[in-house]
Short mmCIF file of C-alpha atoms in Angstrom, two decimals:
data_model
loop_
_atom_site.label_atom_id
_atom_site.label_comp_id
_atom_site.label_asym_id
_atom_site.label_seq_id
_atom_site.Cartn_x
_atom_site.Cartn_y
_atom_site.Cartn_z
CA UNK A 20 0.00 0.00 0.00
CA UNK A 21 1.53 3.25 -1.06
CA UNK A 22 2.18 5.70 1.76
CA UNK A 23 1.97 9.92 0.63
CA UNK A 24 5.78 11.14 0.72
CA UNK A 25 8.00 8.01 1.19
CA UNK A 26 8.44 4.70 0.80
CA UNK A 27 10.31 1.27 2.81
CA UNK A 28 13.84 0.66 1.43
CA UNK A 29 15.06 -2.56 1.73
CA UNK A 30 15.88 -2.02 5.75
CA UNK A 31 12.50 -0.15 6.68
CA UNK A 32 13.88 2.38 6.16
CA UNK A 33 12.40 5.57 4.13
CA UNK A 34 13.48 6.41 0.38
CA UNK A 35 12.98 9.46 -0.36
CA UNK A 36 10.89 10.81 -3.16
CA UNK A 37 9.04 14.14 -4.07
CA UNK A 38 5.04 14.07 -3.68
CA UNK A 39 3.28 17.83 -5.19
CA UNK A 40 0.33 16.39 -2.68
CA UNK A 41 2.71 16.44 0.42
CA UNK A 42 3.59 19.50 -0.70
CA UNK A 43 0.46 21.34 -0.42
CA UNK A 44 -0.15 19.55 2.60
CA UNK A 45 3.14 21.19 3.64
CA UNK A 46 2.16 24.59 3.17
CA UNK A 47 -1.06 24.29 4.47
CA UNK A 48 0.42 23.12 7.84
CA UNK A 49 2.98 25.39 7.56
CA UNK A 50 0.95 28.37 7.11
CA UNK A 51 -1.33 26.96 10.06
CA UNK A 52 0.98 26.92 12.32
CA UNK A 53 2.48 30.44 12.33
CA UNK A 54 -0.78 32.37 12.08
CA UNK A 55 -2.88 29.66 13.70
CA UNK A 56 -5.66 29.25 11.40
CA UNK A 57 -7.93 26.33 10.29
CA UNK A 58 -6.59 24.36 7.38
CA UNK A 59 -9.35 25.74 4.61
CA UNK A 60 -8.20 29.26 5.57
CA UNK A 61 -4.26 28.30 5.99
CA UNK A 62 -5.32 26.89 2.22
CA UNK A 63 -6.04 30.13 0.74
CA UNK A 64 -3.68 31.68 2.22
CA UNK A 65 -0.84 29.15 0.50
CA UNK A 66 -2.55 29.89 -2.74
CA UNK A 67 -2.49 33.53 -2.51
CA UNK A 68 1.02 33.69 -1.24
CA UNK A 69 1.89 31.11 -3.66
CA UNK A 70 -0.31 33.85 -6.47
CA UNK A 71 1.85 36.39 -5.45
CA UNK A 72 5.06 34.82 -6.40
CA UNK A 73 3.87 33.25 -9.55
CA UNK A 74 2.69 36.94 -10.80
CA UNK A 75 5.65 38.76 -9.84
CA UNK A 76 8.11 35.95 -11.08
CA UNK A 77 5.84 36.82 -14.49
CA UNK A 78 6.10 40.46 -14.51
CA UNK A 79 9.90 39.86 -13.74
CA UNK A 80 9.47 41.97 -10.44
CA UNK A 81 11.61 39.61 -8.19
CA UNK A 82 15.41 40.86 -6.93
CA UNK A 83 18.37 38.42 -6.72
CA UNK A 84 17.86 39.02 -2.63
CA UNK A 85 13.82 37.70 -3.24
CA UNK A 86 14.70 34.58 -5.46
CA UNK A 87 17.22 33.35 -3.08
CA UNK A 88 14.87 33.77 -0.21
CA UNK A 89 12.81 32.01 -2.19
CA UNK A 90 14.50 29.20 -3.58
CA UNK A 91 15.55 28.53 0.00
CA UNK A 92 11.86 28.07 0.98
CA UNK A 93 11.78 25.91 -1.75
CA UNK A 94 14.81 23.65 -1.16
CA UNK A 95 13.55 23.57 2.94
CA UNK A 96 10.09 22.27 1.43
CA UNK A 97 11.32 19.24 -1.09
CA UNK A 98 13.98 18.35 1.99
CA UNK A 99 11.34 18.60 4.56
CA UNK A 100 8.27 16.50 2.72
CA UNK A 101 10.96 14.33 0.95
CA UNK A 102 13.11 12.78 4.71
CA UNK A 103 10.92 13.44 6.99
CA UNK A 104 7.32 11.57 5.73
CA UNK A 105 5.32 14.70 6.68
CA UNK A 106 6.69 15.70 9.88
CA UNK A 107 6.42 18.23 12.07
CA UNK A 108 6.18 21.28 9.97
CA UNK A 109 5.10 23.80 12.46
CA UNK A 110 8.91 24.24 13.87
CA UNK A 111 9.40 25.42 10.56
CA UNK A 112 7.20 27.61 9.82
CA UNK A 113 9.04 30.93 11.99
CA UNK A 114 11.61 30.31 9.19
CA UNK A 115 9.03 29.99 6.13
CA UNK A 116 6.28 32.05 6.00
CA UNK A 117 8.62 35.33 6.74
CA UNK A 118 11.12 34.91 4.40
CA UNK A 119 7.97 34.54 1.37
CA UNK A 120 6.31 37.45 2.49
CA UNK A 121 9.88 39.72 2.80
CA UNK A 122 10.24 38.28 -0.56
CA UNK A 123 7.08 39.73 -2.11
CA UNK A 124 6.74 42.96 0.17
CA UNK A 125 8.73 44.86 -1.40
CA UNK A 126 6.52 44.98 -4.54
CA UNK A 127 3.63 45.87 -3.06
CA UNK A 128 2.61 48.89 -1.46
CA UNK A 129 4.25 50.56 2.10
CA UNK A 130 0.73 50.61 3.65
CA UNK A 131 0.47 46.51 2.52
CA UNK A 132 3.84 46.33 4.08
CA UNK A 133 2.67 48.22 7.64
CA UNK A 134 0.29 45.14 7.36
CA UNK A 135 1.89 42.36 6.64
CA UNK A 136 4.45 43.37 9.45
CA UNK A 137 1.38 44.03 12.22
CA UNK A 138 0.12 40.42 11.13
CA UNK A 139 3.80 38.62 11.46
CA UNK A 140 4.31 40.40 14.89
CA UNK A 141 0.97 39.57 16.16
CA UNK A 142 1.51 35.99 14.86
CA UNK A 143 4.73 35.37 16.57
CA UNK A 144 3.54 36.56 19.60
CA UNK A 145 0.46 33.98 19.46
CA UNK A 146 2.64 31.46 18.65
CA UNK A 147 5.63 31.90 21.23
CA UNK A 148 2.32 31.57 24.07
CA UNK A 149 1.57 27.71 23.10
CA UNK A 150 4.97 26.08 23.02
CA UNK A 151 6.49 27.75 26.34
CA UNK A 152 4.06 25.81 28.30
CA UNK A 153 4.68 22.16 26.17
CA UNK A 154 8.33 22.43 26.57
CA UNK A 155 7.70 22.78 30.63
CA UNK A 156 5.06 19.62 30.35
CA UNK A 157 7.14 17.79 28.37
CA UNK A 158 10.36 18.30 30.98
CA UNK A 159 8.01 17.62 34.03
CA UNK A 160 7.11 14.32 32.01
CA UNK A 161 10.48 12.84 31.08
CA UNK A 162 12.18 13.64 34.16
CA UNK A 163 8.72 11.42 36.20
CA UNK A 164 9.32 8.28 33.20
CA UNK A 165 12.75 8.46 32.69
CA UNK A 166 13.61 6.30 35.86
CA UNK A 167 10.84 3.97 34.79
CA UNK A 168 12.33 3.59 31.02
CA UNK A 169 16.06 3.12 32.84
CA UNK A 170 14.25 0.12 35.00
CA UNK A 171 12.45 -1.68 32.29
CA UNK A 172 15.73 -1.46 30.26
CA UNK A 173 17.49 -3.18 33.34
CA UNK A 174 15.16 -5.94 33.66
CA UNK A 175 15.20 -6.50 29.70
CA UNK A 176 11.34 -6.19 29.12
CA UNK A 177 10.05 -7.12 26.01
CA UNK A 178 10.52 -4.36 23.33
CA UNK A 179 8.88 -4.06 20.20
CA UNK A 180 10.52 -4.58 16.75
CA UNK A 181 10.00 -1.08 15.39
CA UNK A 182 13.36 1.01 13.78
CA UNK A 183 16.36 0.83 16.29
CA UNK A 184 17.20 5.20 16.25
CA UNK A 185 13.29 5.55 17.85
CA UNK A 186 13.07 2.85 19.88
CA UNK A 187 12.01 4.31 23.13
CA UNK A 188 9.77 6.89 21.54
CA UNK A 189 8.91 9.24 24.18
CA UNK A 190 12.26 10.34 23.92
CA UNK A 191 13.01 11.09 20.53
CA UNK A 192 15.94 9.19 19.53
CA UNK A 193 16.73 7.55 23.17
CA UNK A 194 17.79 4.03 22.14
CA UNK A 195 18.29 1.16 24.37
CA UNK A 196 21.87 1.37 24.28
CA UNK A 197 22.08 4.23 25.20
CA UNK A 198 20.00 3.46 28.69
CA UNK A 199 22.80 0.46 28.87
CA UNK A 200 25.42 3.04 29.13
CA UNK A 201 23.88 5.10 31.63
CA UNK A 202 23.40 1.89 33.25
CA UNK A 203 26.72 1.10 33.09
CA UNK A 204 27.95 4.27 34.48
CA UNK A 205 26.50 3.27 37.88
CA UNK A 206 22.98 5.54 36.98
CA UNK A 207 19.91 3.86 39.47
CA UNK A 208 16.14 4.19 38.78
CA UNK A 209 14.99 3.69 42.42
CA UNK A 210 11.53 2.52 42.59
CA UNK A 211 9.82 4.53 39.97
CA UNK A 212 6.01 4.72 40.46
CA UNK A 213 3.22 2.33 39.06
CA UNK A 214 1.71 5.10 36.62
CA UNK A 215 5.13 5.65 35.11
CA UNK A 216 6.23 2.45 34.72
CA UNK A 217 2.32 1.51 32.82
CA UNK A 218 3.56 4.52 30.16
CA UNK A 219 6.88 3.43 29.97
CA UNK A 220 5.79 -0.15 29.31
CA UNK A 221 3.23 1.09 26.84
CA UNK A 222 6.09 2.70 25.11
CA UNK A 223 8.30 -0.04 25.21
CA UNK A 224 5.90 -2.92 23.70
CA UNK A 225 4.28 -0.42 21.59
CA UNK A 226 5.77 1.82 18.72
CA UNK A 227 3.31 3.98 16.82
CA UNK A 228 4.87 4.88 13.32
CA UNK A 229 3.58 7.05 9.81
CA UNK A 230 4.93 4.35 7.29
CA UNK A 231 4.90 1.13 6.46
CA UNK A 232 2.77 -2.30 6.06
CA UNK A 233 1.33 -4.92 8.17
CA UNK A 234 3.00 -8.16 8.78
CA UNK A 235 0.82 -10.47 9.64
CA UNK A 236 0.79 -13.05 12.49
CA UNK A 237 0.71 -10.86 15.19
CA UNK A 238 -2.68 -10.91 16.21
CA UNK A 239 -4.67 -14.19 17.02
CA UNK A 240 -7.80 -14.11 14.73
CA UNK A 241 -7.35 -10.73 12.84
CA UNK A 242 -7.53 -11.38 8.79
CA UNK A 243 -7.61 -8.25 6.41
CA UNK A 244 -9.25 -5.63 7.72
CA UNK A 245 -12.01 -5.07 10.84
CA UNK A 246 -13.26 -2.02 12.66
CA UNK A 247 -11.42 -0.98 15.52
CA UNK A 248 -13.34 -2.06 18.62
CA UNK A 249 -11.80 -0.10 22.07
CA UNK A 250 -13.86 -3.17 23.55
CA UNK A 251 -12.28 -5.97 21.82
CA UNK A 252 -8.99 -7.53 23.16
CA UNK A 253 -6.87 -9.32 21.06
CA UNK A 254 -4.19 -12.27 22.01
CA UNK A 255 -0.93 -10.99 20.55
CA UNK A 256 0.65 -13.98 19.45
CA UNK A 257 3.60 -13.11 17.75
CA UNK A 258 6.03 -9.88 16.91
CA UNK A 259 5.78 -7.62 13.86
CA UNK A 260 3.21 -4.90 12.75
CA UNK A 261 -0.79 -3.92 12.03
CA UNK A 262 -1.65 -0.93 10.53
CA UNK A 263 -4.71 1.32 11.73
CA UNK A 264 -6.50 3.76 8.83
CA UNK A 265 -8.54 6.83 8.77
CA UNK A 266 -7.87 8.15 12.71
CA UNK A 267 -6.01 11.40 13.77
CA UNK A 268 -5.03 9.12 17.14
CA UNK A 269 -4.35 5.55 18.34
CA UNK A 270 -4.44 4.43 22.22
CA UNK A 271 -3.43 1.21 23.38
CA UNK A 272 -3.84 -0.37 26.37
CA UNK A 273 -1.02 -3.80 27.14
CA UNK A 274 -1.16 -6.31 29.40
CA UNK A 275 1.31 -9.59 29.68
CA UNK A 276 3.25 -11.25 32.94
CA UNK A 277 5.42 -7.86 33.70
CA UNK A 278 2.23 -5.47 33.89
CA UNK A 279 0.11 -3.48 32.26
CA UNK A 280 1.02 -0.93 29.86
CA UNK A 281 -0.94 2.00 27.72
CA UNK A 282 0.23 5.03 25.38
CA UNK A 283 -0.74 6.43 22.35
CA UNK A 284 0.37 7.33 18.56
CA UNK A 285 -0.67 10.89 16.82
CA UNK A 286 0.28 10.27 12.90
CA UNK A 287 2.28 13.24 11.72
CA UNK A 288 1.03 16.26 9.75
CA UNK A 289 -2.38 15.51 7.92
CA UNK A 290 -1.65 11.69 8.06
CA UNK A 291 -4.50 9.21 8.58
CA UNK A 292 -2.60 6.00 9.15
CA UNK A 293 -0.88 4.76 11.46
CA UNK A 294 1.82 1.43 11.85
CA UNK A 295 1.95 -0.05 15.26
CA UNK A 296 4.98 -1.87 15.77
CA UNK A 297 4.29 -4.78 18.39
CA UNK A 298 6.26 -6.85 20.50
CA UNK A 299 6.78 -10.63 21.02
CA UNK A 300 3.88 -12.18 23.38
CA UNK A 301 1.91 -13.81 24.88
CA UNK A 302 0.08 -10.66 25.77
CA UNK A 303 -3.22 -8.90 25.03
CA UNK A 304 -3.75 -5.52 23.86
CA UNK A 305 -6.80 -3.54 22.78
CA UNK A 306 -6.98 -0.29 21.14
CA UNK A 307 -8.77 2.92 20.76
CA UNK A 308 -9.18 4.91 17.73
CA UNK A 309 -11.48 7.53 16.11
CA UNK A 310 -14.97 6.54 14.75
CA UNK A 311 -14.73 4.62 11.55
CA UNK A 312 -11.08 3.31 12.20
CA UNK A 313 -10.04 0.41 10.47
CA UNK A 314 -7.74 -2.24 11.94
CA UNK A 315 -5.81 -4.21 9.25
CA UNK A 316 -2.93 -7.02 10.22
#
C-alpha cells in the first residue's frame, strides 16, 4: 500500500521521493501553524502567497535578494516532505512564512507592508504563548518516566521490533543502548512509580509509526481488515506490525506477565494512518481509535 511522501527501502527504512500532494499539505500546515488558522483558511492563504510569487516571477518583479529567499523556501520544502514523511512542519514555519512574504513585500505597497508586518508580529507573539508551556510539560514528564524507562531497560522487558534510532519513543531518539550506558555508568532508577512504569511499558511494547505495512501473524484471529473495537482484546501472538486507517489518534492499552502498559500514537502532519509496531507475546492488547477506524494485520 503506497504511503503519501515516502516509501520502505530494503531495511525499513524511508526512500525518499518528491510528492506535489505532500507539498500542499506542507504549506497548508505550515501556514497553520504560524498564524494559527484552520486548514481551509491556511489553504487560501498558500494559494495567494503562492499567487503572489507566480505573478511577480511573471512580470519579472523579483530581486536576486527575493529569489534566493525564495528558492531557499523551496529547497527547505522538497527536503522537509521528501526525509521526513510529513513531519512536524510547524517548527518550521518561523523560518518559512517570513522569508515569502519579505520576498514579495517589497513589490507591493508601504501601507500593505505596515500590514503584513502588524500580522507577522501579532503571529509570533500567538505562537511563542503555546509552546512555552509544552516544553515545561514535556520536561516535568520525562524527568517522572525516565527512571521507569532506565528500569524496564534493566530488567530487559520485552521491546517491540520497530526502527532501532526511535526505539524508546517518548524520547526522541533515546535508544536502548544508550540506557545500557547510563546503566553502566553506575545511573539507578529507584523505585519509579506504578503510573510511570504503565507509560513506559506502553512505550516499550508499543511503537506507533507514519509508514509502512502490516505483517501479519501478530494478532490471534485478525484477517484483512475489521473495525477498531476499544472493547475488543486481542491475544498478541507473535512480533511484527498492524496498521490502523482513517484516525487522527491511536491508544493502546497492554497487558502480559510484567504489567500493564498504555500510550498512544498521533500520525504526523495531515496523516490518517498509522503502523503499530508490536512486540513478542503472549500478551493482550486492545486499542482505541477515532470513529470509523479500520484495523488491518
Amino acid at each position: 500500500e503506497p504511503v503519501i511522501g515516502r516509501r520502505e527501502g530494503p531495511v525499513g527504512q524511508p526512500v525518499p521521493r518528491i510528492d506535489l500532494v505532500e507539498l500542499g499539505r506542507y504549506a497548508v500546515d505550515v501556514i497553520g501553524a504560524v498564524f494559527a488558522t484552520p486548514a481551509p483558511l491556511s489553504g487560501l492563504l498558500a494559494v495567494a502567497l503562492l499567487g503572489s510569487v507566480v505573478a511577480l516571477a511573471a512580470r519579472r518583479r523579483l530581486d536576486l535578494a527575493a529569489v534566493v529567499m525564495l528558492g531557499t523556501v523551496g529547497l527547505l520544502a522538497l527536503v522537509t516532505t521528501m526525509l521526513r514523511d510529513g513531519g512536524d512542519y510547524g517548527r518550521w514555519g518561523d523560518q518559512v512564512v517570513p522569508l515569502v512574504v519579505i520576498a514579495v513585500a517589497p513589490t507591493v505597497s508601504r501601507r500593505a507592508r505596515h500590514v503584513l508586518a502588524l500580522v507577522l508580529a501579532l503571529a509570533g507573539v500567538a505562537a511563542l504563548a503555546g509552546p512555552a508551556d509544552d516544553v515545561a510539560r514535556i520536561r516535568q514528564e520525562r524527568r517522572d518516566v525516565f527512571p521507569a524507562v532506565a528500569a524496564l531497560q534493566a530488567d530487559r522487558e520485552p521491546l517491540h521490533p520497530g526502527p532501532s534510532t526511535v526505539s524508546l519513543r517518548l524520547y526522541g531518539y533515546l535508544t536502548p543502548a544508550m540506557v545500557d550506558r547510563l546503566l553502566a555508568d553506575g545511573y539507578d532508577p529507584g523505585r519509579p512509580s506504578e503510573a510511570s512504569m504503565e507509560v513506559a511499558r506502553g512505550e516499550r511494547r508499543v511503537l506507533g509509526w507514519p509508514a509502512g505495512r502490516a505483517s501479519g501473524g501478530v494478532l490471534a484471529g485478525l484477517e484483512g481488515c475489521t473495525p477498531v473495537d476499544p472493547d475488543a482484546v486481542w491475544r498478541v501472538v507473535g512480533a511484527g506490525t498492524v496498521v490502523v486507517t482513517d484516525t487522527d489518534t491511536v491508544r493502546w492499552r497492554w497487558r502480559d506477565a510484567f504489567g500493564t502498559g498504555s500510550s498512544f500514537y498521533r500520525p504526523p502532519g495531515t496523516q490518517r494512518r498509522v503502523v503499530l509496531h508490536i512486540a513478542e507475546g503472549p500478551a493482550t492488547i486492545s486499542l482505541a481509535a477515532d470513529a470509523g477506524a479500520q484495523l488491518c494485520g
